[in-house]
Coordinates of C-alpha atoms in Angstrom, one line a residue:
M1081 CA -0.5 13.1 -33.0
I1082 CA 2.6 10.4 -32.4
R1083 CA 3.3 10.0 -28.7
N1084 CA 7.2 9.0 -29.0
K1085 CA 8.1 7.0 -26.0
I1086 CA 11.4 6.4 -27.2
L1087 CA 13.8 9.9 -26.7
N1088 CA 14.3 11.4 -30.2
N1089 CA 18.0 11.2 -30.1
V1090 CA 19.2 13.0 -33.3
V1091 CA 23.1 13.5 -32.6
G1092 CA 24.5 11.4 -29.9
L1093 CA 26.7 13.4 -27.1
A1094 CA 30.2 13.7 -28.4
L1095 CA 29.6 12.4 -31.6
A1096 CA 27.6 15.3 -32.4
A1097 CA 30.1 16.6 -35.2
L1098 CA 30.4 13.4 -36.7
T1099 CA 26.6 12.6 -37.4
L1100 CA 25.7 15.5 -39.0
T1101 CA 28.5 15.5 -41.1
A1102 CA 27.2 12.1 -42.7
C1103 CA 23.6 13.7 -42.5
S1104 CA 22.0 14.6 -45.9
D1105 CA 21.4 17.9 -47.1
T1106 CA 17.8 17.8 -46.4
W1107 CA 18.6 16.8 -43.1
D1108 CA 20.8 20.4 -42.8
E1109 CA 17.8 22.6 -43.9
H1110 CA 16.3 21.5 -40.9
Y1111 CA 18.3 23.7 -39.3
D1112 CA 19.2 27.6 -39.2
G1113 CA 23.2 27.3 -38.6
N1114 CA 25.6 29.9 -39.9
V1115 CA 28.7 27.6 -40.3
A1116 CA 29.4 23.6 -41.9
N1117 CA 27.1 21.3 -41.5
G1118 CA 24.3 23.8 -39.8
I1119 CA 26.5 24.2 -36.0
N1120 CA 26.2 27.4 -34.7
E1121 CA 29.6 28.1 -32.4
G1122 CA 29.2 27.9 -28.5
T1123 CA 26.8 26.2 -26.7
L1124 CA 23.4 26.8 -25.6
W1125 CA 24.0 28.5 -22.5
Q1126 CA 26.5 31.1 -24.7
A1127 CA 23.2 31.4 -27.0
I1128 CA 20.5 31.7 -24.5
S1129 CA 23.0 34.5 -22.3
S1130 CA 24.0 36.4 -25.1
N1131 CA 20.3 36.8 -27.0
P1132 CA 18.9 40.3 -25.7
E1133 CA 15.0 38.7 -26.3
L1134 CA 16.3 35.9 -24.1
S1135 CA 17.6 37.8 -21.1
N1136 CA 14.7 37.2 -18.7
F1137 CA 14.8 33.2 -19.2
A1138 CA 18.7 33.6 -18.8
S1139 CA 18.4 35.0 -15.4
V1140 CA 16.2 32.1 -13.9
V1141 CA 18.7 29.8 -15.6
K1142 CA 21.8 31.0 -14.2
A1143 CA 19.8 31.8 -10.7
C1144 CA 18.7 27.9 -10.6
G1145 CA 22.1 26.5 -11.5
Y1146 CA 21.3 25.3 -14.6
D1147 CA 23.9 27.6 -16.6
V1148 CA 26.1 25.2 -15.9
R1149 CA 24.2 22.2 -17.4
L1150 CA 23.5 24.1 -20.5
N1151 CA 27.3 24.6 -20.7
G1152 CA 28.2 21.5 -20.6
S1153 CA 28.5 18.3 -23.1
Q1154 CA 25.3 16.8 -22.3
M1155 CA 22.8 17.3 -25.5
F1156 CA 19.5 19.1 -25.0
S1157 CA 16.3 20.8 -26.7
V1158 CA 15.8 24.2 -25.1
F1159 CA 12.3 26.2 -25.7
A1160 CA 12.6 29.5 -24.5
P1161 CA 10.2 32.0 -23.9
V1162 CA 10.8 35.9 -25.0
N1163 CA 10.8 38.9 -23.1
S1164 CA 8.2 40.5 -24.5
Q1165 CA 5.3 37.6 -22.7
F1166 CA 8.0 36.3 -19.7
S1167 CA 9.2 39.7 -18.0
Q1168 CA 11.9 40.3 -15.5
A1169 CA 8.5 40.8 -13.1
D1170 CA 8.1 36.9 -13.7
A1171 CA 11.6 35.9 -13.9
N1172 CA 12.2 37.5 -10.6
A1173 CA 9.2 35.9 -8.6
L1174 CA 10.5 32.9 -10.0
I1175 CA 13.5 33.3 -8.3
S1176 CA 12.7 34.2 -5.4
E1177 CA 10.6 31.5 -4.9
Y1178 CA 13.5 29.2 -5.9
N1179 CA 15.6 30.8 -3.1
A1180 CA 12.7 30.6 -0.4
Q1181 CA 12.4 26.7 -1.2
K1182 CA 16.3 26.2 -1.3
G1183 CA 16.1 28.1 2.3
K1184 CA 13.8 25.4 3.7
N1185 CA 16.2 22.8 2.2
V1186 CA 14.7 21.5 -0.4
K1187 CA 16.4 19.5 -3.1
D1188 CA 16.8 20.8 -6.8
E1189 CA 14.8 17.7 -7.5
N1190 CA 12.1 18.6 -5.8
N1191 CA 11.9 22.5 -6.5
T1192 CA 8.7 23.7 -8.1
V1193 CA 10.7 26.4 -10.1
I1194 CA 13.0 23.6 -11.6
K1195 CA 10.7 20.6 -12.1
E1196 CA 8.1 23.2 -13.2
F1197 CA 9.3 25.7 -15.0
L1198 CA 12.9 24.8 -16.3
Q1199 CA 12.8 21.3 -16.8
N1200 CA 9.2 21.9 -18.3
H1201 CA 10.9 24.2 -21.2
I1202 CA 14.4 21.4 -21.6
A1203 CA 14.4 18.1 -22.9
L1204 CA 16.8 15.8 -23.3
Y1205 CA 18.8 15.2 -26.6
N1206 CA 18.4 17.1 -29.8
Y1207 CA 14.8 17.6 -31.5
S1208 CA 14.4 19.7 -34.9
V1209 CA 11.2 20.5 -36.8
S1210 CA 10.0 21.0 -40.3
E1211 CA 6.7 21.1 -42.6
D1212 CA 7.1 17.7 -43.5
L1213 CA 7.6 15.9 -40.2
P1214 CA 4.2 15.2 -38.0
I1215 CA 3.5 16.5 -34.9
E1216 CA 5.0 14.4 -31.8
D1217 CA 5.2 14.2 -28.3
I1218 CA 8.6 14.6 -27.0
V1219 CA 9.5 14.1 -23.1
M1220 CA 11.0 17.0 -21.5
M1221 CA 13.1 17.0 -18.4
N1222 CA 10.4 16.7 -15.3
G1223 CA 8.9 13.9 -17.6
K1224 CA 6.1 15.7 -19.3
Y1225 CA 5.2 15.3 -22.7
Q1226 CA 4.6 18.3 -24.9
A1227 CA 3.7 18.6 -28.3
L1228 CA 6.2 19.9 -31.0
G1229 CA 5.2 20.5 -34.4
S1230 CA 6.5 22.7 -37.5
S1231 CA 5.2 26.2 -35.7
T1232 CA 4.2 25.3 -32.2
F1233 CA 5.4 23.9 -28.4
G1234 CA 3.2 23.1 -25.9
G1235 CA 0.5 25.1 -27.5
Q1236 CA 2.5 28.0 -27.8
S1237 CA 3.9 29.5 -31.1
L1238 CA 7.7 28.8 -32.4
L1239 CA 9.5 32.1 -33.1
S1240 CA 12.4 30.6 -34.2
S1241 CA 13.5 27.0 -34.7
N1242 CA 16.5 24.4 -35.1
A1243 CA 18.9 26.5 -34.2
L1244 CA 21.7 23.8 -33.3
Y1245 CA 24.9 24.5 -30.9
G1246 CA 27.4 22.1 -29.6
N1247 CA 25.8 20.6 -27.1
G1248 CA 21.5 20.8 -28.3
V1249 CA 19.3 23.0 -30.2
L1250 CA 17.5 26.3 -29.6
F1251 CA 14.2 27.5 -29.4
T1252 CA 11.9 30.1 -28.6
I1253 CA 8.8 30.6 -28.2
S1254 CA 6.1 33.3 -28.0
K1255 CA 5.3 32.3 -24.0
Q1256 CA 6.1 30.1 -21.3
V1257 CA 4.3 26.7 -21.5
P1258 CA 2.0 26.2 -18.4
F1259 CA 3.0 23.4 -15.9
F1260 CA 0.0 20.8 -16.1
P1261 CA 0.1 18.5 -12.9
N1262 CA 0.2 14.9 -12.8
I1263 CA -2.1 13.1 -9.7
F1264 CA 1.0 13.2 -7.7
E1265 CA 2.2 16.7 -8.0
Y1266 CA -1.4 17.6 -7.9
L1267 CA -1.7 16.4 -4.0
T1268 CA 1.2 19.0 -3.4
K1269 CA -1.0 21.8 -4.5
D1270 CA -4.1 21.3 -2.5
N1271 CA -4.5 22.3 1.0
D1272 CA -7.6 20.2 1.3
L1273 CA -5.4 17.3 0.3
D1274 CA -2.1 17.5 2.8
S1275 CA -2.9 14.5 4.7
L1276 CA -2.6 12.6 2.0
R1277 CA 0.3 14.4 0.3
S1278 CA 2.4 13.9 4.0
F1279 CA 2.0 10.1 3.7
L1280 CA 2.6 9.7 0.0
Y1281 CA 5.4 11.8 0.1
N1282 CA 6.8 10.7 3.7
D1283 CA 10.6 9.9 3.6
L1284 CA 9.9 6.2 4.5
F1285 CA 9.0 5.5 1.1
Y1286 CA 10.1 8.3 -1.3
R1287 CA 13.6 8.5 -1.8
N1288 CA 16.2 9.9 -4.2
E1289 CA 17.3 7.4 -7.2
F1290 CA 21.0 8.5 -8.8
Q1291 CA 20.6 8.4 -12.5
E1292 CA 24.6 7.6 -14.3
S1293 CA 22.7 7.7 -17.7
Q1294 CA 21.6 11.3 -17.3
S1295 CA 24.5 12.4 -15.1
V1296 CA 27.7 14.2 -16.7
S1297 CA 31.4 12.1 -15.7
G1298 CA 34.3 14.3 -14.8
G1299 CA 36.5 11.0 -14.4
L1300 CA 38.2 9.1 -12.2
D1301 CA 39.6 9.9 -8.7
S1302 CA 42.9 8.9 -6.9
L1303 CA 40.7 5.5 -6.2
G1304 CA 39.4 5.2 -9.2
R1305 CA 36.0 6.0 -8.4
T1306 CA 33.9 8.2 -10.8
V1307 CA 33.7 12.0 -10.4
Y1308 CA 30.2 13.5 -11.4
L1309 CA 30.2 17.3 -12.4
D1310 CA 26.4 17.1 -12.8
S1311 CA 25.2 14.2 -10.8
V1312 CA 21.2 13.8 -11.6
F1313 CA 18.4 12.2 -9.3
I1314 CA 15.2 11.2 -9.7
Q1315 CA 12.8 10.3 -6.8
K1316 CA 11.2 7.0 -6.4
N1317 CA 8.4 6.1 -4.4
E1318 CA 8.0 2.4 -3.0
L1319 CA 4.4 2.9 -2.6
F1320 CA 3.8 2.9 -6.0
S1321 CA 4.8 -1.0 -5.7
I1322 CA 2.3 -1.6 -3.2
L1323 CA -0.3 0.3 -4.5
N1324 CA 0.3 -0.8 -8.0
A1325 CA 0.0 2.2 -9.5
K1326 CA 2.8 4.8 -10.5
L1327 CA 0.9 7.9 -9.8
N1328 CA 3.7 10.1 -11.2
A1329 CA 3.6 8.2 -15.1
E1330 CA 2.9 10.4 -17.7
D1331 CA 2.1 7.4 -20.1
S1332 CA -0.9 6.2 -17.7
T1333 CA -4.0 7.4 -16.9
Y1334 CA -5.5 6.8 -13.5
W1335 CA -9.2 8.0 -11.3
M1336 CA -7.6 8.5 -7.9
I1337 CA -10.5 8.6 -4.8
A1338 CA -8.6 11.3 -2.6
P1339 CA -9.8 12.1 1.1
T1340 CA -9.6 15.7 2.1
N1341 CA -7.8 16.6 5.5
D1342 CA -11.0 16.0 7.7
V1343 CA -12.0 12.8 5.9
W1344 CA -8.7 11.5 6.3
N1345 CA -7.9 12.4 10.1
S1346 CA -11.5 10.7 10.9
L1347 CA -10.3 7.7 9.5
V1348 CA -7.0 7.8 10.9
E1349 CA -8.6 7.7 14.2
E1350 CA -10.9 5.1 13.4
Y1351 CA -8.6 2.6 11.9
T1352 CA -5.6 3.1 14.7
K1353 CA -7.1 0.7 16.8
Y1354 CA -7.2 -2.0 14.4
F1355 CA -3.3 -1.9 14.1
N1356 CA -2.0 -2.1 17.8
Y1357 CA 1.1 -4.0 17.3
E1358 CA 3.1 -5.3 19.9
P1359 CA 6.4 -3.9 20.8
Q1360 CA 8.8 -6.0 19.2
V1361 CA 7.6 -7.2 15.5
S1362 CA 9.1 -7.8 12.5
D1363 CA 7.5 -6.5 9.2
L1364 CA 7.3 -7.3 5.3
L1365 CA 7.6 -4.1 4.2
T1366 CA 10.7 -3.0 6.6
V1367 CA 9.7 0.5 7.4
G1368 CA 11.1 0.6 11.0
D1369 CA 10.0 0.0 14.1
R1370 CA 6.1 -0.4 15.4
D1371 CA 5.4 3.3 15.7
S1372 CA 6.7 2.9 11.9
L1373 CA 4.6 0.1 11.0
L1374 CA 1.7 0.7 12.7
Y1375 CA 1.7 5.1 10.6
T1376 CA 2.4 2.7 7.6
S1377 CA -0.7 0.1 8.1
V1378 CA -3.0 2.6 9.1
R1379 CA -2.5 5.0 6.1
R1380 CA -2.0 2.2 3.6
A1381 CA -5.6 0.6 4.7
I1382 CA -7.3 4.0 3.8
V1383 CA -5.1 4.6 0.4
E1384 CA -5.5 1.5 -0.6
G1385 CA -8.1 0.7 -3.7
T1386 CA -8.8 4.3 -4.2
I1387 CA -6.8 4.1 -7.4
F1388 CA -8.5 3.0 -10.9
S1389 CA -6.4 2.1 -13.9
R1390 CA -8.4 3.6 -16.8
T1391 CA -6.9 0.9 -19.3
T1392 CA -8.8 -1.5 -16.7
N1393 CA -11.6 0.3 -16.1
T1394 CA -13.4 1.5 -19.3
D1395 CA -17.1 3.4 -19.6
K1396 CA -18.8 0.3 -20.2
M1397 CA -17.2 -1.5 -17.5
L1398 CA -17.8 1.6 -14.9
A1399 CA -21.3 1.2 -15.4
D1400 CA -21.1 -1.5 -13.6
S1401 CA -18.1 -2.1 -11.0
A1402 CA -14.9 -0.6 -10.5
M1403 CA -12.0 -2.4 -10.2
S1404 CA -9.1 -0.9 -8.1
T1405 CA -5.4 -1.2 -8.8
S1406 CA -5.2 -3.3 -5.3
A1407 CA -7.5 -5.7 -6.7
V1408 CA -7.2 -9.3 -8.3
L1409 CA -8.8 -9.9 -11.5
D1410 CA -7.9 -13.1 -12.1
Y1411 CA -10.1 -16.0 -10.7
T1412 CA -7.4 -18.3 -9.9
R1413 CA -4.9 -15.9 -8.8
R1414 CA -7.7 -14.1 -6.5
E1415 CA -8.5 -17.6 -5.2
N1416 CA -4.9 -18.1 -4.1
K1417 CA -4.4 -14.7 -2.5
W1418 CA -8.1 -14.4 -0.8
G1419 CA -8.7 -17.7 -0.2
A1420 CA -11.8 -18.1 -2.4
D1421 CA -12.2 -16.8 -6.0
S1422 CA -15.7 -15.3 -4.8
L1423 CA -13.6 -13.2 -2.5
A1424 CA -13.8 -9.6 -4.6
Y1425 CA -11.7 -7.6 -2.4
Y1426 CA -11.1 -3.4 -3.4
Q1427 CA -13.6 -3.3 -6.6
Y1428 CA -16.7 -1.8 -6.2
M1429 CA -20.5 -2.1 -7.8
K1430 CA -22.1 0.9 -9.7
P1431 CA -19.2 3.0 -8.5
L1432 CA -21.0 6.1 -10.6
A1433 CA -24.5 5.3 -9.5
A1434 CA -25.7 8.1 -6.5
P1435 CA -26.1 8.2 -3.5
D1436 CA -23.5 5.1 -2.7
G1437 CA -21.1 4.8 -5.7
V1438 CA -17.6 5.4 -3.9
M1439 CA -17.3 7.6 -6.7
T1440 CA -20.2 9.9 -6.3
G1441 CA -20.3 13.3 -4.2
T1442 CA -16.3 14.1 -5.1
E1443 CA -14.9 17.4 -6.8
N1444 CA -12.9 16.3 -10.1
I1445 CA -9.7 18.0 -10.8
E1446 CA -8.1 17.2 -14.1
C1447 CA -5.0 16.3 -14.4
S1448 CA -2.0 15.5 -17.1
N1449 CA -2.6 11.8 -16.0
G1450 CA -5.9 11.1 -15.1
I1451 CA -8.4 12.8 -12.3
V1452 CA -8.2 13.3 -8.6
M1453 CA -11.8 12.9 -7.0
K1454 CA -11.5 15.0 -4.2
A1455 CA -14.0 13.2 -1.8
P1456 CA -15.8 14.9 1.3
Q1457 CA -17.3 11.9 2.2
W1458 CA -15.9 8.3 2.2
K1459 CA -17.8 5.9 0.7
I1460 CA -15.1 3.0 0.4
D1461 CA -16.3 0.1 3.5
K1462 CA -13.3 -1.0 5.4
T1463 CA -14.7 -4.4 4.8
Q1464 CA -14.4 -4.3 1.1
T1465 CA -10.3 -3.5 1.5
F1466 CA -8.6 -4.5 4.4
A1467 CA -10.6 -5.8 7.4
R1468 CA -11.5 -9.0 5.2
E1469 CA -12.2 -12.4 5.5
I1470 CA -9.4 -14.6 6.5
I1471 CA -8.8 -17.9 5.2
I1472 CA -6.5 -20.2 6.0
E1473 CA -6.7 -23.1 3.2
I1474 CA -5.0 -26.1 5.4
E1475 CA -2.9 -27.9 2.7
K1476 CA -1.4 -24.8 1.4
A1477 CA -0.5 -22.3 4.1
V1478 CA -0.8 -24.0 7.5
K1479 CA 2.6 -24.8 9.4
E1480 CA 1.4 -28.1 11.3
R1481 CA 2.5 -29.6 14.2
G1482 CA 1.2 -33.0 14.9
T1483 CA 1.4 -34.5 19.0
A1484 CA -0.2 -37.3 21.1
M1485 CA -0.6 -37.2 24.5
Q1486 CA 0.5 -40.2 26.9
N1487 CA 1.2 -39.8 30.2
N1488 CA 1.0 -36.0 30.2
K1489 CA 4.0 -36.2 27.8
E1490 CA 4.0 -35.1 23.9
I1491 CA 5.1 -37.5 21.6
E1492 CA 4.9 -36.2 17.7
T1493 CA 3.2 -39.3 16.0
T1494 CA 0.0 -37.9 14.2
N1495 CA -0.1 -39.4 10.5
I1496 CA -0.6 -36.3 7.9
K1497 CA -1.9 -36.6 4.3
Q1498 CA -3.4 -34.9 1.8
V1499 CA -6.5 -36.0 0.4
E1500 CA -8.4 -35.3 -3.0
V1501 CA -11.9 -35.1 -3.7
T1502 CA -13.1 -36.5 -7.2
P1503 CA -15.5 -34.9 -9.7
D1504 CA -18.0 -38.6 -9.1
N1505 CA -18.3 -37.9 -5.1
P1506 CA -21.1 -35.9 -4.5
F1507 CA -19.0 -33.5 -2.0
Y1508 CA -17.0 -32.4 -5.0
G1509 CA -17.4 -28.2 -5.3
Q1510 CA -18.2 -28.0 -1.5
I1511 CA -14.6 -28.3 -0.6
S1512 CA -12.4 -25.6 -1.0
G1513 CA -10.0 -26.9 -3.8
N1514 CA -11.9 -30.3 -3.9
K1515 CA -8.8 -30.8 -1.3
Y1516 CA -8.5 -31.5 2.6
I1517 CA -5.8 -32.3 5.0
E1518 CA -6.8 -35.5 7.0
F1519 CA -4.6 -35.9 10.7
E1520 CA -4.9 -39.7 11.8
E1521 CA -3.7 -40.6 15.3
N1522 CA -0.9 -43.4 15.3
I1523 CA -1.7 -44.6 18.4
A1524 CA -5.1 -46.0 19.3
T1525 CA -5.3 -45.4 22.6
G1526 CA -4.0 -41.4 22.3
N1527 CA -5.5 -38.4 21.3
H1528 CA -3.2 -35.8 19.5
T1529 CA -2.9 -32.1 18.9
I1530 CA -3.0 -30.0 16.0
L1531 CA -1.6 -26.5 16.1
F1532 CA -2.3 -24.1 13.4
N1533 CA -1.1 -20.7 13.0
I1534 CA -3.3 -17.3 12.0
T1535 CA -1.9 -14.7 10.5
D1536 CA -2.7 -11.3 9.3
V1537 CA -5.4 -10.8 11.9
L1538 CA -6.6 -7.2 13.0
S1539 CA -6.6 -6.0 16.4
N1540 CA -9.7 -5.2 17.9
V1541 CA -11.8 -6.6 15.3
G1542 CA -14.3 -9.1 16.2
Y1543 CA -14.1 -12.4 14.7
D1544 CA -16.2 -15.3 14.3
I1545 CA -13.8 -18.5 13.9
Y1546 CA -14.6 -21.7 12.2
F1547 CA -13.0 -24.5 12.0
V1548 CA -14.3 -26.5 8.5
M1549 CA -14.2 -30.1 8.9
V1550 CA -14.9 -32.8 5.8
P1551 CA -16.9 -35.8 6.1
A1552 CA -14.9 -39.3 5.8
I1553 CA -16.8 -39.7 2.4
A1554 CA -15.4 -36.9 0.7
G1555 CA -12.7 -38.8 0.3
D1556 CA -14.1 -42.6 -0.4
T1557 CA -17.6 -43.3 -0.9
L1558 CA -17.1 -46.4 0.5
A1559 CA -16.3 -45.1 3.8
R1560 CA -18.2 -47.5 7.0
G1561 CA -17.9 -47.9 10.3
R1562 CA -15.5 -45.5 12.8
D1563 CA -15.2 -43.1 9.8
L1564 CA -18.7 -42.3 9.9
T1565 CA -18.7 -41.2 13.5
P1566 CA -18.0 -37.8 14.9
V1567 CA -14.8 -36.2 16.6
K1568 CA -15.1 -34.9 19.8
M1569 CA -12.7 -31.4 19.8
R1570 CA -11.3 -28.9 22.1
F1571 CA -10.2 -25.4 20.8
T1572 CA -8.4 -23.1 22.5
M1573 CA -7.3 -19.7 20.8
G1574 CA -3.1 -18.4 21.5
Y1575 CA -2.4 -15.0 21.0
H1576 CA 0.2 -12.1 22.4
D1577 CA -0.8 -9.3 24.7
V1578 CA -0.1 -5.9 24.2
N1579 CA 3.5 -6.3 25.8
G1580 CA 4.0 -9.5 23.5
K1581 CA 3.6 -11.9 26.3
A1582 CA 1.7 -15.5 24.9
Q1583 CA -1.6 -15.6 26.2
T1584 CA -4.0 -18.6 25.7
Q1585 CA -8.1 -18.6 25.7
Q1586 CA -10.3 -21.7 25.5
T1587 CA -12.9 -20.9 23.5
V1588 CA -14.7 -25.0 23.4
S1589 CA -14.4 -27.0 25.9
S1590 CA -16.2 -29.9 24.0
V1591 CA -18.1 -30.1 20.5
D1592 CA -18.8 -33.0 18.5
S1593 CA -18.4 -32.6 14.8
D1594 CA -21.1 -33.7 12.0
P1595 CA -19.7 -36.7 9.9
S1596 CA -22.5 -36.1 7.6
K1597 CA -21.6 -33.2 6.1
V1598 CA -19.3 -30.6 5.4
D1599 CA -19.3 -29.0 9.1
W1600 CA -18.2 -25.9 9.8
V1601 CA -17.1 -25.6 13.6
L1602 CA -17.9 -22.2 15.4
V1603 CA -14.3 -21.9 17.5
A1604 CA -15.2 -18.2 19.1
E1605 CA -17.8 -15.6 18.4
N1606 CA -17.0 -11.9 18.1
F1607 CA -13.3 -13.1 19.4
K1608 CA -11.0 -9.8 19.4
F1609 CA -7.2 -10.4 19.5
P1610 CA -5.7 -7.6 21.3
V1611 CA -2.8 -7.0 18.9
C1612 CA -2.5 -7.0 15.1
S1613 CA -0.5 -9.2 12.8
Y1614 CA -1.5 -7.7 9.6
G1615 CA 2.0 -7.4 7.4
V1616 CA 4.2 -9.2 10.3
T1617 CA 6.5 -11.7 9.2
E1618 CA 5.5 -15.7 10.2
A1619 CA 8.6 -16.8 12.1
E1620 CA 7.0 -16.5 15.5
P1621 CA 3.3 -16.9 15.0
Q1622 CA 1.5 -13.9 17.2
A1623 CA -2.1 -16.0 16.8
T1624 CA -2.5 -19.8 17.0
L1625 CA -5.5 -22.5 16.9
K1626 CA -4.9 -25.4 19.3
V1627 CA -7.2 -28.4 18.3
E1628 CA -7.0 -31.4 20.4
T1629 CA -9.6 -34.6 20.3
R1630 CA -11.0 -35.3 23.3
V1631 CA -12.3 -38.6 22.9
T1632 CA -12.0 -41.4 25.9
S1633 CA -10.5 -44.9 25.4
R1634 CA -14.1 -46.1 26.3
Q1635 CA -15.9 -44.1 23.2
Y1636 CA -13.1 -45.0 21.2
S1637 CA -13.8 -48.4 21.5
S1638 CA -17.2 -48.8 21.6
G1639 CA -17.0 -47.4 17.8
D1640 CA -19.0 -44.4 19.1
Y1641 CA -16.2 -41.7 18.2
Q1642 CA -13.2 -41.2 16.1
R1643 CA -9.9 -39.5 16.4
T1644 CA -9.2 -38.7 12.7
M1645 CA -9.7 -35.1 11.9
R1646 CA -10.3 -34.3 8.3
V1647 CA -9.8 -30.4 7.8
D1648 CA -10.7 -28.1 4.8
R1649 CA -9.9 -24.7 6.3
I1650 CA -10.0 -22.4 9.2
V1651 CA -12.0 -19.3 8.2
L1652 CA -11.8 -15.7 10.3
K1653 CA -15.1 -13.6 9.6
P1654 CA -15.5 -10.3 10.8
H1655 CA -18.4 -10.3 13.3
E1656 CA -21.5 -8.4 12.1
E1657 CA -23.5 -6.7 14.9

């Protein structure tokens, strides 16, 4: 079977007659026309409405307003079920459902009768069949692929074929073609997944997008603007970009772990405390106010890491690990995104191994583009997804401010330079990226202060916070004297409270670094931020770390201490109880 992703546009809109005139006799033989060049008089709608064997199908077309489309100039291929297997009762049930949804202000592009019945039997552009053409998958108006062969369509028998009219081709089929939902569509059909569906279908992300190429123009108005006789819209979901997965794509294959309502509600209750934003926030998603950001972040934290592309995750790979669409496959990109190539978030070891594999204990439902794995138990640990270790690479991500204190007045005097660790150095490979930043005071008699921005913290998560320092010998193996002495420092955390007011808390009043090793200086243990900055823009940082050298003049002049800080990174590790 050949899947033809490019629509088989055999006859082009207004050029249909000209195109057919130029066709060969072999082409004309594909059609059952009764006039020159195989074209029947009239439109598809006129043909359908005048055929007594298609009266039930015609009644649904008329009730849904598709008679206008099938009577227009746009080209279609219609596969109409005959009355013998599509009864008036079947038609009446569809019409009743269409009207019920319309009464609830469901737009036509979302009405299931149009999407799952009419558009499942109508394709844009013209198609034909013959014994010498292979079976191919054609794209229907609802995006579904249906197999079209010389004698069957969508698994149903073709009773008549290739009847060409002024705006398309009419086929009749023995039975209606069943609608096979994709993953995104299935979520609307399972009451156990209502909560997940409500999030993915929320108007914050799921919006109409006008399709000019599929709409029928009616000329220009008095202001020169195009007037459309028939406007076509598709729904665009911004969450698909965030999740890196188009769950409604028929040409992709995914597995999705879908939490049932009970699991979803439990996770929302647990995760809400981690996304306690202050009243005024500016978010990276531009979803709106604090409440919208809270709503989005909590639910996004549940969904990210639950979708798996089968292109990436082969059967062989799944025996070892599963890479979700939120994972970072490339080691270099992983280091850039997470701060270390060893941090493999959103991927899971032994996903199919009971009892703890994330894909075990699920009810699996096959869809047109993959499998929904209904999960009555949740086996994805938050520390594998959003509750991550935060690594701030000093040379890449920090915004620094160097100051020296003299007479209780701050003056900007700190020298800042980047140092690279060479392969022949004993500390090569022990320092992130083999680079660090050196902060050196300009004034020998003055201590200095550096202020670091801390990003993407969660609220009410305990963090063990480390200030990672580098020995002088990492940059110069010939370092001697004062460069081999410790630095005495004081640390103060800055943060916002729940009302958005800036607060500070001194966590370490005095500590000496170890100048002989890469020193993980503990700044704070199990430190909890009252508000979250996850996904918030950095215009006004909500969390900071202030580091001050605290070396007295006597300590400095004696050569026992230095004030130069050599910093690799700042690390916030979720605290393990």
